[in-house]
Amino acid sequence: MAILVTGGAGYIGSHTVVELQNEGYEVVVIDNLVNSSKEAIRRVETITGKPVKFYEGDISDAELLDTIFKEETIDSCIHFAGLKAVGESISKPLEYYSNNISGSLILFDAMRRNNVKNIIFSSSATVYGDPAFVPITEDCPLGEITNPYGQTKAMLEQILTDIYKSDNTWNVILLRYFNPIGAHSSGTIGENPNGIPNNLMPYITQVAVGKLEKLGVFGDDYNTPDGTCIRDYIHVVDLAQGHVKSVAKLKENPGLKIYNLGTGKGSSVLDVVHTFIEASGVDIPYVIKSRRTGDVPVNYCDATKAKEELNWIAKKNLFDMCADSWRWQKNNPNGMI
Ligand code: NAD
Ligand code: UDP
């Protein structure tokens, strides 16, 4: 039996395919390459020494999905495919709702039609908004979401919950990721954003490699020890292994489950900058700028539930994350070309 990985050529998807193949799972990928390249699949194959069955196409192509379900023996799906840039989602809400919501509805319908009712969905800590408390447990109430990207995550959680309620032969695992950074230790796959990065780590690595001049730190007057915002950064390989553990969980017919995937440890923007300098040996010039609209001051999780129910913990620390992000960027200054 194989696992259908939507968005498997992307940043988290490619790392997850590696970990799944390393655990002996058969993997089938569908990706329209809107934010990735086929080179990622080739590099995954080089890392694992195993072929990846790849379909280039869109999750909104019902006919293609039927073909895949007919030709492959799929028993579950890990659904990564989606657009993910917060700022872009504010200027292009229709594109985001169409791609992420309509595309997912077509995927879920094709799964139902083909009697594949096991799904792991990439959700996000963004659904907690400015969290009611930290560390955030899965019981924390959902918060106010300030952008269409985040709305698509909350809506898809609700849609999958409603599907499960209507037919409890489905198994649905909603994974709420905190802040994935880092890269595979080979330095051959990693995150490669288009244009100027919005997220902290790719911005830092592009400063390190000389593509950008200096980092802007968005605010140093928050109520935190050094005044900068706190996040729960998690190594992408740990995150990928969380998916492998979730696939094992699906075999228990768990029904509907929600897990935070984070380290449980908060790090400030300046912690990341200083740790990166230490891990890379490269200086990162930075300047303090005004706060970024919509930023949550403090966001980190309680990962106890994933530990107890998935037998999963994040093993890598911030130094590992910085060292691996740097290896990837240094070896691939222009991404996967
Ligand atoms: P990514 O952009 O690197 O990967 C997404 C992949 O999906 C890309 O390869 C893209 O080409 C593909 N894709 C997009 N729309 C598609 C469609 N309609 N049909 C087929 N393929 C399509 O992003 P990522 O960082 O790997 O994120 C993966 C998932 O995790 C996304 O759903 C994202 O929202 C979610 N997530 C990411 C983060 C993060 O910080 N990276 C945090 C929380 C949640
Ligand atoms: N950040 C920053 N400069 C940047 C990008 C991000 O200071 O160029 C800060 C941002 O304000 C936040 C943290 O780094 O406090 C993490 O930002 P990112 O966008 O990576 O993650 P998110 O805010 O979505 O959790």
Coordinates of C-alpha atoms in Angstrom, one line a residue, residues 9 28-34 36-39 41-42 53-59 61 64-65 68:
A9 CA 8.0 18.3 -4.1
V28 CA 3.2 8.5 -4.6
V29 CA 3.6 12.3 -5.1
I30 CA 1.3 14.7 -6.8
D31 CA 2.5 18.3 -7.2
N32 CA 1.8 21.0 -9.8
L33 CA 5.3 22.5 -9.1
V34 CA 3.8 26.0 -8.6
S36 CA 8.8 23.8 -6.3
S37 CA 10.7 21.9 -9.0
K38 CA 11.1 18.4 -10.2
E39 CA 14.7 18.5 -9.1
I41 CA 12.1 14.7 -6.4
R42 CA 15.4 13.7 -8.1
K53 CA 6.3 7.8 -8.2
F54 CA 5.6 11.4 -9.3
Y55 CA 2.5 12.8 -11.0
E56 CA 2.9 16.4 -12.1
G57 CA -0.6 17.9 -11.8
D58 CA -3.1 19.8 -9.7
I59 CA -5.2 18.5 -6.8
D61 CA -7.8 17.8 -11.4
L64 CA -6.0 12.9 -12.6
L65 CA -6.8 12.0 -9.0
I68 CA -3.9 7.9 -9.5

